[in-house]
Amino acid sequence: MATSGVPGGTCRRLSTLEEVFEETYGSPPTLLVRAPGRVNLIGEHIDYNGLPVFPMALQHEVRLALRPRDDETVRLHSNDQRFPPIHFEIEPAIEPWKKGSWGNYAKAPAQELAERFGIWQGFDGVLESDIPVAAGLSSSSAIVNAVGLALAHISEVSTEPRSLAAVMADAERYVGTQGGGMDQAISLGARDRCAAKITFHPLRLRHVVVPDDWCFIVADSGDVAEKSGALQAAYNLRRKECDEALRVMTAHLATEKITAQLCMSYPDLCGTIDAETLIKISEQVLQGSLLRRFRHAVTEAARVDEAVDRMLAADVHGFGALMDASHASLKTDYHVSTAALDELVAVAKEGGAAGARLTGAGFGGCVVVLASRWTVGEVLETLVTEYFERRHQAERLEERLFVAVPCRGASIREI
Ligand code: GLA
């Protein structure tokens, strides 16, 4: 992955965390956790249907310095002034704070681990993050994972990435968003230089090395996409619509005896009937938004499989075309794009990108753009002049426009 001379570069290290810890609590921390954000390359809004996705972890991460305590209390300071200090007691039924409180992302793993494994031991911690907030890069799941990894480690619960990821995916629903398991799985399980095709039930990660001359650019539209805010109802509604579309389709297939065995889930359906035939059948059986949501789910799953092959073949244009098709489907069938995201995609393409699409839940946040090492400079330049400068949004550009570096998943170490 070409990183020299463009925003992004190597994995960034944050510096003063341990000093802040000592100032706050009067003694040094004993453990250091890191959990990265992620950018989803393709496979959007289908993890909650059990369908595969293809994200990679980012160089931007949450870091948590901590010292275990002998009681049930968790005290947590954030270096970011927007997030005031919190403290709470670990118990199986922890009362959430009001909607939108950042502390709920720390309570979520504590409550889940207490309920499942009876953990009780808390910690004092200081947390720092350079993952852009509410931008579709999983800043919140990185907090859940960092706190979850710390608590699991202290209480000797398995921290094996896949088993912890499944627990953390359930944990995060505490905040009210009925998410799938993509964010937790990639943040915990990613490998250096790799994207991962994630399949669910059972959770598996297939690591695919990102070709050296591919650059995935992340560009933030500036529209806030707050998972625990307005986005939540729209997100949960889509999940419901997908469930309803599945119910109607499986009932129809069973009544008409179209398949020999019963298809009960999206993976069953997509594994038994090819995408084209499924779409034809759905056009007779479903209408309106149910038809559109179903069509997106089925075509996006097929694009994920194809995208893995394109990356293995180092076919940058083939991969890019799939990203373009994904964006079109998210815009017209899934209704999760915005004017700003569409504009960013169009500008990136004008600049010579191989492909571009919104990434994450949408309704704002970022796009991910694919360029080759030879075109990345031109694409970045075009995004700067034709989007950020035009909109007078060129301040702190390094946070809003960067080349993603595929980094390894979360880790914990003694200090
Ligand atoms: C959010 C959720 C994920 C996934 C994406 C959309 O990030 O947390 O589980 O559904 O949206 O692909």
mmCIF file of C-alpha atoms in Angstrom, residues 2-383:
data_model
loop_
_atom_site.group_PDB
_atom_site.id
_atom_site.type_symbol
_atom_site.label_atom_id
_atom_site.label_comp_id
_atom_site.label_asym_id
_atom_site.label_seq_id
_atom_site.Cartn_x
_atom_site.Cartn_y
_atom_site.Cartn_z
ATOM 1 C CA ALA A 2 1.545 3.307 -1.084
ATOM 2 C CA THR A 3 1.561 5.713 1.819
ATOM 3 C CA SER A 4 4.518 7.999 1.349
ATOM 4 C CA GLY A 5 3.754 11.523 0.257
ATOM 5 C CA VAL A 6 0.022 11.181 0.956
ATOM 6 C CA PRO A 7 -2.005 11.751 4.133
ATOM 7 C CA GLY A 8 -2.184 8.637 6.290
ATOM 8 C CA GLY A 9 1.245 7.083 6.581
ATOM 9 C CA THR A 10 2.115 4.438 9.152
ATOM 10 C CA CYS A 11 0.155 3.483 12.259
ATOM 11 C CA ARG A 12 0.089 6.584 14.485
ATOM 12 C CA ARG A 13 1.151 6.370 18.108
ATOM 13 C CA LEU A 14 -0.486 8.565 20.708
ATOM 14 C CA SER A 15 1.946 9.852 23.298
ATOM 15 C CA THR A 16 0.804 11.215 26.649
ATOM 16 C CA LEU A 17 -1.684 8.608 27.778
ATOM 17 C CA GLU A 18 0.428 7.155 30.575
ATOM 18 C CA GLU A 19 1.288 10.618 31.933
ATOM 19 C CA VAL A 20 -2.368 11.623 31.999
ATOM 20 C CA PHE A 21 -3.129 8.393 33.827
ATOM 21 C CA GLU A 22 -0.587 9.151 36.527
ATOM 22 C CA GLU A 23 -1.812 12.717 36.914
ATOM 23 C CA THR A 24 -5.402 11.487 37.204
ATOM 24 C CA TYR A 25 -4.980 8.514 39.538
ATOM 25 C CA GLY A 26 -1.644 9.163 41.262
ATOM 26 C CA SER A 27 0.066 5.943 40.151
ATOM 27 C CA PRO A 28 1.080 4.502 36.768
ATOM 28 C CA PRO A 29 -1.146 2.227 34.644
ATOM 29 C CA THR A 30 -0.286 -1.474 34.366
ATOM 30 C CA LEU A 31 -2.025 -2.412 31.109
ATOM 31 C CA LEU A 32 -2.343 -0.847 27.700
ATOM 32 C CA VAL A 33 -5.108 -1.772 25.261
ATOM 33 C CA ARG A 34 -5.533 -0.649 21.692
ATOM 34 C CA ALA A 35 -8.534 -1.244 19.424
ATOM 35 C CA PRO A 36 -8.651 0.115 15.853
ATOM 36 C CA GLY A 37 -11.493 1.663 13.886
ATOM 37 C CA ARG A 38 -12.382 0.157 10.536
ATOM 38 C CA VAL A 39 -13.310 1.040 7.005
ATOM 39 C CA ASN A 40 -15.693 -1.290 5.251
ATOM 40 C CA LEU A 41 -14.567 -1.902 1.663
ATOM 41 C CA ILE A 42 -17.770 -3.617 0.535
ATOM 42 C CA GLY A 43 -20.717 -5.494 2.030
ATOM 43 C CA GLU A 44 -22.796 -2.736 3.598
ATOM 44 C CA HIS A 45 -25.890 -3.243 5.751
ATOM 45 C CA ILE A 46 -25.850 -6.992 5.293
ATOM 46 C CA ASP A 47 -23.949 -8.275 8.349
ATOM 47 C CA TYR A 48 -27.162 -8.205 10.384
ATOM 48 C CA ASN A 49 -28.685 -10.524 7.776
ATOM 49 C CA GLY A 50 -25.831 -12.963 8.408
ATOM 50 C CA LEU A 51 -24.341 -12.190 4.977
ATOM 51 C CA PRO A 52 -20.584 -11.688 4.385
ATOM 52 C CA VAL A 53 -18.757 -8.359 4.571
ATOM 53 C CA PHE A 54 -15.245 -7.245 3.605
ATOM 54 C CA PRO A 55 -13.739 -4.538 5.852
ATOM 55 C CA MET A 56 -10.226 -3.718 7.056
ATOM 56 C CA ALA A 57 -8.968 -2.211 10.324
ATOM 57 C CA LEU A 58 -7.493 1.299 10.250
ATOM 58 C CA GLN A 59 -4.385 2.975 11.624
ATOM 59 C CA HIS A 60 -6.712 5.143 13.727
ATOM 60 C CA GLU A 61 -7.434 3.567 17.081
ATOM 61 C CA VAL A 62 -8.680 3.821 20.645
ATOM 62 C CA ARG A 63 -5.971 3.416 23.280
ATOM 63 C CA LEU A 64 -6.787 2.682 26.882
ATOM 64 C CA ALA A 65 -4.275 2.768 29.740
ATOM 65 C CA LEU A 66 -5.596 1.109 32.870
ATOM 66 C CA ARG A 67 -4.954 -0.343 36.288
ATOM 67 C CA PRO A 68 -7.266 -3.085 37.634
ATOM 68 C CA ARG A 69 -9.087 -2.347 40.905
ATOM 69 C CA ASP A 70 -10.077 -4.690 43.729
ATOM 70 C CA ASP A 71 -13.740 -3.749 43.571
ATOM 71 C CA GLU A 72 -16.622 -3.434 41.059
ATOM 72 C CA THR A 73 -15.955 0.187 40.089
ATOM 73 C CA VAL A 74 -14.952 1.329 36.603
ATOM 74 C CA ARG A 75 -13.572 4.872 36.395
ATOM 75 C CA LEU A 76 -12.829 6.200 32.951
ATOM 76 C CA HIS A 77 -11.378 9.491 31.767
ATOM 77 C CA SER A 78 -11.208 10.484 28.132
ATOM 78 C CA ASN A 79 -8.541 12.808 26.772
ATOM 79 C CA ASP A 80 -11.237 14.342 24.602
ATOM 80 C CA GLN A 81 -12.981 17.251 26.352
ATOM 81 C CA ARG A 82 -16.245 16.363 24.615
ATOM 82 C CA PHE A 83 -16.459 13.201 26.697
ATOM 83 C CA PRO A 84 -16.669 13.902 30.468
ATOM 84 C CA PRO A 85 -15.275 11.425 33.045
ATOM 85 C CA ILE A 86 -17.558 8.556 34.014
ATOM 86 C CA HIS A 87 -17.751 5.919 36.721
ATOM 87 C CA PHE A 88 -20.089 3.030 37.378
ATOM 88 C CA GLU A 89 -20.329 -0.299 39.197
ATOM 89 C CA ILE A 90 -20.169 -3.603 37.318
ATOM 90 C CA GLU A 91 -23.271 -5.757 37.776
ATOM 91 C CA PRO A 92 -25.383 -7.984 35.508
ATOM 92 C CA ALA A 93 -28.064 -5.308 34.952
ATOM 93 C CA ILE A 94 -26.305 -1.958 34.599
ATOM 94 C CA GLU A 95 -28.730 0.918 34.058
ATOM 95 C CA PRO A 96 -27.763 2.833 30.880
ATOM 96 C CA TRP A 97 -27.245 6.589 30.989
ATOM 97 C CA LYS A 98 -29.436 8.692 28.728
ATOM 98 C CA LYS A 99 -29.324 7.979 25.001
ATOM 99 C CA GLY A 100 -26.249 9.362 23.283
ATOM 100 C CA SER A 101 -24.030 9.301 26.427
ATOM 101 C CA TRP A 102 -20.594 8.078 25.420
ATOM 102 C CA GLY A 103 -20.266 6.163 28.699
ATOM 103 C CA ASN A 104 -22.871 3.666 27.512
ATOM 104 C CA TYR A 105 -20.205 2.264 25.175
ATOM 105 C CA ALA A 106 -18.168 1.379 28.285
ATOM 106 C CA LYS A 107 -21.163 0.085 30.235
ATOM 107 C CA ALA A 108 -22.172 -2.139 27.289
ATOM 108 C CA PRO A 109 -19.265 -4.645 27.499
ATOM 109 C CA ALA A 110 -19.256 -4.543 31.325
ATOM 110 C CA GLN A 111 -22.918 -5.466 31.471
ATOM 111 C CA GLU A 112 -22.597 -8.245 28.858
ATOM 112 C CA LEU A 113 -19.506 -9.805 30.469
ATOM 113 C CA ALA A 114 -21.104 -9.596 33.930
ATOM 114 C CA GLU A 115 -24.278 -11.254 32.676
ATOM 115 C CA ARG A 116 -22.522 -14.024 30.744
ATOM 116 C CA PHE A 117 -19.433 -14.724 32.835
ATOM 117 C CA GLY A 118 -20.131 -13.145 36.216
ATOM 118 C CA ILE A 119 -17.188 -10.726 35.988
ATOM 119 C CA TRP A 120 -17.116 -8.068 38.706
ATOM 120 C CA GLN A 121 -13.610 -6.585 38.821
ATOM 121 C CA GLY A 122 -13.322 -3.005 37.559
ATOM 122 C CA PHE A 123 -10.446 -0.694 36.651
ATOM 123 C CA ASP A 124 -9.256 2.889 36.536
ATOM 124 C CA GLY A 125 -8.592 3.966 32.970
ATOM 125 C CA VAL A 126 -7.699 6.809 30.642
ATOM 126 C CA LEU A 127 -8.844 6.568 27.097
ATOM 127 C CA GLU A 128 -7.672 8.318 23.958
ATOM 128 C CA SER A 129 -8.842 7.974 20.353
ATOM 129 C CA ASP A 130 -7.881 9.365 16.973
ATOM 130 C CA ILE A 131 -10.774 7.690 15.147
ATOM 131 C CA PRO A 132 -13.021 10.416 13.705
ATOM 132 C CA VAL A 133 -16.251 10.404 15.726
ATOM 133 C CA ALA A 134 -19.672 9.745 14.135
ATOM 134 C CA ALA A 135 -18.061 9.311 10.707
ATOM 135 C CA GLY A 136 -18.905 5.663 9.968
ATOM 136 C CA LEU A 137 -15.446 4.405 10.999
ATOM 137 C CA SER A 138 -16.579 2.534 14.120
ATOM 138 C CA SER A 139 -15.198 4.823 16.785
ATOM 139 C CA SER A 140 -17.858 3.538 19.183
ATOM 140 C CA SER A 141 -17.233 -0.189 18.575
ATOM 141 C CA ALA A 142 -13.535 0.487 19.189
ATOM 142 C CA ILE A 143 -14.434 1.794 22.675
ATOM 143 C CA VAL A 144 -16.649 -1.248 23.306
ATOM 144 C CA ASN A 145 -13.821 -3.548 22.193
ATOM 145 C CA ALA A 146 -11.099 -1.769 24.172
ATOM 146 C CA VAL A 147 -13.118 -1.781 27.408
ATOM 147 C CA GLY A 148 -14.347 -5.334 26.720
ATOM 148 C CA LEU A 149 -10.821 -6.610 26.092
ATOM 149 C CA ALA A 150 -9.583 -4.952 29.291
ATOM 150 C CA LEU A 151 -12.381 -6.404 31.438
ATOM 151 C CA ALA A 152 -12.119 -9.880 29.874
ATOM 152 C CA HIS A 153 -8.334 -9.911 30.397
ATOM 153 C CA ILE A 154 -8.602 -8.825 34.047
ATOM 154 C CA SER A 155 -11.178 -11.536 34.787
ATOM 155 C CA GLU A 156 -9.485 -14.224 32.682
ATOM 156 C CA VAL A 157 -12.399 -14.582 30.274
ATOM 157 C CA SER A 158 -11.282 -15.710 26.782
ATOM 158 C CA THR A 159 -9.878 -12.837 24.739
ATOM 159 C CA GLU A 160 -9.552 -14.996 21.601
ATOM 160 C CA PRO A 161 -10.672 -12.492 18.926
ATOM 161 C CA ARG A 162 -13.566 -14.434 17.439
ATOM 162 C CA SER A 163 -15.164 -15.481 20.714
ATOM 163 C CA LEU A 164 -14.751 -11.992 22.195
ATOM 164 C CA ALA A 165 -16.098 -10.406 18.983
ATOM 165 C CA ALA A 166 -19.328 -12.414 19.221
ATOM 166 C CA VAL A 167 -19.777 -11.286 22.841
ATOM 167 C CA MET A 168 -18.976 -7.643 21.976
ATOM 168 C CA ALA A 169 -21.461 -7.612 19.073
ATOM 169 C CA ASP A 170 -24.230 -8.613 21.491
ATOM 170 C CA ALA A 171 -22.872 -6.171 24.071
ATOM 171 C CA GLU A 172 -23.126 -3.145 21.795
ATOM 172 C CA ARG A 173 -26.873 -3.612 21.243
ATOM 173 C CA TYR A 174 -27.134 -2.237 24.814
ATOM 174 C CA VAL A 175 -26.981 1.259 23.278
ATOM 175 C CA GLY A 176 -30.116 0.525 21.235
ATOM 176 C CA THR A 177 -28.712 0.011 17.728
ATOM 177 C CA GLN A 178 -29.495 -3.465 16.431
ATOM 178 C CA GLY A 179 -26.127 -3.785 14.696
ATOM 179 C CA GLY A 180 -24.540 -6.840 13.084
ATOM 180 C CA GLY A 181 -21.121 -8.140 14.083
ATOM 181 C CA MET A 182 -18.804 -6.631 11.470
ATOM 182 C CA ASP A 183 -17.257 -3.793 13.465
ATOM 183 C CA GLN A 184 -16.373 -5.825 16.547
ATOM 184 C CA ALA A 185 -14.994 -8.728 14.469
ATOM 185 C CA ILE A 186 -12.645 -6.667 12.318
ATOM 186 C CA SER A 187 -11.449 -4.414 15.153
ATOM 187 C CA LEU A 188 -10.523 -7.479 17.227
ATOM 188 C CA GLY A 189 -9.480 -9.932 14.518
ATOM 189 C CA ALA A 190 -7.778 -7.965 11.707
ATOM 190 C CA ARG A 191 -4.252 -8.727 10.483
ATOM 191 C CA ASP A 192 -1.597 -6.292 9.307
ATOM 192 C CA ARG A 193 -1.706 -5.433 5.584
ATOM 193 C CA CYS A 194 -4.978 -7.382 5.187
ATOM 194 C CA ALA A 195 -8.668 -6.880 4.664
ATOM 195 C CA ALA A 196 -10.893 -9.711 5.929
ATOM 196 C CA LYS A 197 -13.928 -11.385 4.464
ATOM 197 C CA ILE A 198 -16.119 -11.970 7.492
ATOM 198 C CA THR A 199 -18.782 -14.655 7.494
ATOM 199 C CA PHE A 200 -21.194 -15.170 10.364
ATOM 200 C CA HIS A 201 -22.812 -18.107 12.207
ATOM 201 C CA PRO A 202 -20.159 -19.297 12.840
ATOM 202 C CA LEU A 203 -17.984 -16.185 12.801
ATOM 203 C CA ARG A 204 -14.979 -16.607 10.477
ATOM 204 C CA LEU A 205 -12.384 -14.199 9.086
ATOM 205 C CA ARG A 206 -10.630 -14.901 5.811
ATOM 206 C CA HIS A 207 -7.624 -12.577 5.617
ATOM 207 C CA VAL A 208 -6.753 -11.215 2.172
ATOM 208 C CA VAL A 209 -3.572 -9.193 1.622
ATOM 209 C CA VAL A 210 -4.364 -5.777 0.118
ATOM 210 C CA PRO A 211 -2.252 -5.409 -3.044
ATOM 211 C CA ASP A 212 0.761 -3.129 -2.460
ATOM 212 C CA ASP A 213 -0.224 -0.670 -5.146
ATOM 213 C CA TRP A 214 -3.849 -0.230 -4.026
ATOM 214 C CA CYS A 215 -4.787 2.811 -1.966
ATOM 215 C CA PHE A 216 -8.077 3.055 -0.112
ATOM 216 C CA ILE A 217 -8.779 6.729 0.562
ATOM 217 C CA VAL A 218 -11.218 7.705 3.316
ATOM 218 C CA ALA A 219 -12.981 11.050 2.861
ATOM 219 C CA ASP A 220 -15.373 12.467 5.451
ATOM 220 C CA SER A 221 -18.424 14.262 4.065
ATOM 221 C CA GLY A 222 -18.722 16.329 7.253
ATOM 222 C CA ASP A 223 -22.327 15.211 7.785
ATOM 223 C CA VAL A 224 -22.512 13.656 11.234
ATOM 224 C CA ALA A 225 -23.706 10.033 11.385
ATOM 225 C CA GLU A 226 -24.233 9.444 15.119
ATOM 226 C CA LYS A 227 -25.067 5.777 15.713
ATOM 227 C CA SER A 228 -26.858 6.405 18.975
ATOM 228 C CA GLY A 229 -28.663 9.482 17.595
ATOM 229 C CA ALA A 230 -31.054 10.049 14.684
ATOM 230 C CA LEU A 231 -29.414 7.312 12.650
ATOM 231 C CA GLN A 232 -30.538 4.666 15.129
ATOM 232 C CA ALA A 233 -34.225 4.529 14.202
ATOM 233 C CA ALA A 234 -33.506 4.541 10.451
ATOM 234 C CA TYR A 235 -30.895 1.792 10.906
ATOM 235 C CA ASN A 236 -33.151 -0.413 13.050
ATOM 236 C CA LEU A 237 -36.036 0.078 10.594
ATOM 237 C CA ARG A 238 -33.924 -1.286 7.736
ATOM 238 C CA ARG A 239 -33.034 -4.324 9.761
ATOM 239 C CA LYS A 240 -36.744 -4.924 10.436
ATOM 240 C CA GLU A 241 -37.591 -4.502 6.754
ATOM 241 C CA CYS A 242 -34.948 -7.093 5.828
ATOM 242 C CA ASP A 243 -36.410 -9.539 8.367
ATOM 243 C CA GLU A 244 -39.899 -8.969 6.987
ATOM 244 C CA ALA A 245 -38.739 -9.406 3.370
ATOM 245 C CA LEU A 246 -37.045 -12.669 4.377
ATOM 246 C CA ARG A 247 -40.205 -13.900 6.104
ATOM 247 C CA VAL A 248 -42.351 -13.249 3.015
ATOM 248 C CA MET A 249 -39.780 -14.795 0.657
ATOM 249 C CA THR A 250 -39.193 -17.965 2.708
ATOM 250 C CA ALA A 251 -42.948 -18.485 3.123
ATOM 251 C CA HIS A 252 -43.413 -18.127 -0.630
ATOM 252 C CA LEU A 253 -40.583 -20.536 -1.453
ATOM 253 C CA ALA A 254 -41.976 -23.118 0.970
ATOM 254 C CA THR A 255 -45.554 -22.829 -0.333
ATOM 255 C CA GLU A 256 -44.492 -23.028 -3.957
ATOM 256 C CA LYS A 257 -41.997 -25.812 -3.142
ATOM 257 C CA ILE A 258 -39.345 -23.929 -5.141
ATOM 258 C CA THR A 259 -36.468 -25.372 -3.124
ATOM 259 C CA ALA A 260 -36.030 -28.941 -1.920
ATOM 260 C CA GLN A 261 -34.969 -27.868 1.573
ATOM 261 C CA LEU A 262 -36.401 -25.089 3.731
ATOM 262 C CA CYS A 263 -34.528 -21.764 3.447
ATOM 263 C CA MET A 264 -34.766 -19.983 6.779
ATOM 264 C CA SER A 265 -32.063 -17.305 6.562
ATOM 265 C CA TYR A 266 -30.386 -14.977 4.060
ATOM 266 C CA PRO A 267 -27.269 -17.189 3.862
ATOM 267 C CA ASP A 268 -29.585 -20.208 3.205
ATOM 268 C CA LEU A 269 -31.345 -18.316 0.420
ATOM 269 C CA CYS A 270 -28.195 -16.957 -1.209
ATOM 270 C CA GLY A 271 -26.471 -20.336 -0.922
ATOM 271 C CA THR A 272 -29.372 -22.207 -2.545
ATOM 272 C CA ILE A 273 -30.627 -19.904 -5.309
ATOM 273 C CA ASP A 274 -28.470 -17.646 -7.503
ATOM 274 C CA ALA A 275 -28.833 -13.885 -7.086
ATOM 275 C CA GLU A 276 -30.489 -13.298 -10.462
ATOM 276 C CA THR A 277 -33.215 -15.905 -9.857
ATOM 277 C CA LEU A 278 -33.772 -14.629 -6.328
ATOM 278 C CA ILE A 279 -34.311 -11.093 -7.627
ATOM 279 C CA LYS A 280 -36.781 -12.365 -10.260
ATOM 280 C CA ILE A 281 -38.781 -14.226 -7.635
ATOM 281 C CA SER A 282 -38.673 -11.278 -5.228
ATOM 282 C CA GLU A 283 -40.069 -8.978 -7.920
ATOM 283 C CA GLN A 284 -43.196 -11.117 -8.012
ATOM 284 C CA VAL A 285 -43.536 -11.493 -4.267
ATOM 285 C CA LEU A 286 -42.352 -8.255 -2.644
ATOM 286 C CA GLN A 287 -43.208 -4.602 -3.200
ATOM 287 C CA GLY A 288 -41.946 -1.132 -2.338
ATOM 288 C CA SER A 289 -39.252 -0.800 0.294
ATOM 289 C CA LEU A 290 -39.276 -4.525 1.149
ATOM 290 C CA LEU A 291 -38.386 -5.348 -2.460
ATOM 291 C CA ARG A 292 -35.666 -2.702 -2.541
ATOM 292 C CA ARG A 293 -34.074 -3.765 0.765
ATOM 293 C CA PHE A 294 -34.126 -7.413 -0.300
ATOM 294 C CA ARG A 295 -32.596 -6.617 -3.694
ATOM 295 C CA HIS A 296 -29.782 -4.681 -2.026
ATOM 296 C CA ALA A 297 -29.028 -7.513 0.440
ATOM 297 C CA VAL A 298 -28.861 -10.194 -2.235
ATOM 298 C CA THR A 299 -26.861 -8.221 -4.804
ATOM 299 C CA GLU A 300 -24.467 -6.829 -2.176
ATOM 300 C CA ALA A 301 -23.701 -10.345 -0.881
ATOM 301 C CA ALA A 302 -22.839 -11.426 -4.442
ATOM 302 C CA ARG A 303 -20.615 -8.348 -4.810
ATOM 303 C CA VAL A 304 -18.683 -9.281 -1.660
ATOM 304 C CA ASP A 305 -17.813 -12.740 -3.019
ATOM 305 C CA GLU A 306 -16.786 -11.205 -6.327
ATOM 306 C CA ALA A 307 -14.756 -8.458 -4.602
ATOM 307 C CA VAL A 308 -12.656 -11.014 -2.705
ATOM 308 C CA ASP A 309 -11.786 -12.664 -6.041
ATOM 309 C CA ARG A 310 -10.971 -9.277 -7.601
ATOM 310 C CA MET A 311 -8.607 -8.424 -4.737
ATOM 311 C CA LEU A 312 -6.909 -11.824 -4.951
ATOM 312 C CA ALA A 313 -6.451 -11.207 -8.691
ATOM 313 C CA ALA A 314 -5.170 -7.638 -7.999
ATOM 314 C CA ASP A 315 -7.859 -6.395 -10.427
ATOM 315 C CA VAL A 316 -8.222 -2.801 -9.256
ATOM 316 C CA HIS A 317 -10.800 -1.828 -11.889
ATOM 317 C CA GLY A 318 -12.913 -4.916 -11.271
ATOM 318 C CA PHE A 319 -12.939 -4.158 -7.535
ATOM 319 C CA GLY A 320 -13.694 -0.492 -8.203
ATOM 320 C CA ALA A 321 -16.676 -1.327 -10.413
ATOM 321 C CA LEU A 322 -18.144 -3.408 -7.582
ATOM 322 C CA MET A 323 -17.729 -0.462 -5.193
ATOM 323 C CA ASP A 324 -19.583 1.793 -7.651
ATOM 324 C CA ALA A 325 -22.405 -0.734 -7.940
ATOM 325 C CA SER A 326 -22.543 -1.019 -4.146
ATOM 326 C CA HIS A 327 -22.936 2.743 -3.797
ATOM 327 C CA ALA A 328 -25.697 2.851 -6.423
ATOM 328 C CA SER A 329 -27.566 0.108 -4.588
ATOM 329 C CA LEU A 330 -27.122 1.807 -1.189
ATOM 330 C CA LYS A 331 -28.440 5.012 -2.715
ATOM 331 C CA THR A 332 -31.419 3.813 -4.708
ATOM 332 C CA ASP A 333 -32.459 0.565 -3.012
ATOM 333 C CA TYR A 334 -31.303 1.099 0.560
ATOM 334 C CA HIS A 335 -31.833 4.866 0.853
ATOM 335 C CA VAL A 336 -28.872 5.467 3.191
ATOM 336 C CA SER A 337 -26.860 7.933 1.108
ATOM 337 C CA THR A 338 -26.896 11.730 1.293
ATOM 338 C CA ALA A 339 -26.287 14.495 -1.271
ATOM 339 C CA ALA A 340 -22.818 15.085 0.244
ATOM 340 C CA LEU A 341 -21.845 11.397 0.040
ATOM 341 C CA ASP A 342 -23.061 11.211 -3.572
ATOM 342 C CA GLU A 343 -21.045 14.297 -4.392
ATOM 343 C CA LEU A 344 -17.875 12.911 -2.812
ATOM 344 C CA VAL A 345 -18.287 9.714 -4.815
ATOM 345 C CA ALA A 346 -18.789 11.683 -8.044
ATOM 346 C CA VAL A 347 -15.765 13.928 -7.351
ATOM 347 C CA ALA A 348 -13.557 10.922 -6.588
ATOM 348 C CA LYS A 349 -14.570 9.305 -9.861
ATOM 349 C CA GLU A 350 -13.897 12.544 -11.746
ATOM 350 C CA GLY A 351 -10.420 12.510 -10.209
ATOM 351 C CA GLY A 352 -9.736 9.074 -11.696
ATOM 352 C CA ALA A 353 -10.712 6.716 -8.851
ATOM 353 C CA ALA A 354 -11.259 3.068 -9.760
ATOM 354 C CA GLY A 355 -14.338 3.049 -7.520
ATOM 355 C CA ALA A 356 -16.015 4.856 -4.639
ATOM 356 C CA ARG A 357 -18.852 4.219 -2.215
ATOM 357 C CA LEU A 358 -20.254 5.325 1.083
ATOM 358 C CA THR A 359 -18.874 3.265 3.973
ATOM 359 C CA GLY A 360 -20.443 2.320 7.304
ATOM 360 C CA ALA A 361 -24.101 2.842 8.067
ATOM 361 C CA GLY A 362 -24.435 5.933 5.849
ATOM 362 C CA PHE A 363 -26.790 8.890 6.507
ATOM 363 C CA GLY A 364 -23.576 10.938 6.575
ATOM 364 C CA GLY A 365 -20.028 10.007 7.521
ATOM 365 C CA CYS A 366 -17.379 8.854 5.050
ATOM 366 C CA VAL A 367 -16.840 7.432 1.603
ATOM 367 C CA VAL A 368 -14.122 4.935 0.746
ATOM 368 C CA VAL A 369 -12.361 5.442 -2.563
ATOM 369 C CA LEU A 370 -10.091 3.014 -4.408
ATOM 370 C CA ALA A 371 -7.159 4.366 -6.411
ATOM 371 C CA SER A 372 -3.921 2.853 -7.609
ATOM 372 C CA ARG A 373 -0.526 4.100 -6.444
ATOM 373 C CA TRP A 374 -0.260 5.928 -9.777
ATOM 374 C CA THR A 375 -3.610 7.739 -9.577
ATOM 375 C CA VAL A 376 -3.909 8.372 -5.835
ATOM 376 C CA GLY A 377 -2.235 11.801 -5.988
ATOM 377 C CA GLU A 378 -4.634 13.053 -8.634
ATOM 378 C CA VAL A 379 -7.664 11.638 -6.816
ATOM 379 C CA LEU A 380 -6.636 13.270 -3.516
ATOM 380 C CA GLU A 381 -5.964 16.582 -5.238
ATOM 381 C CA THR A 382 -9.367 16.528 -6.934
ATOM 382 C CA LEU A 383 -11.110 15.746 -3.632
#
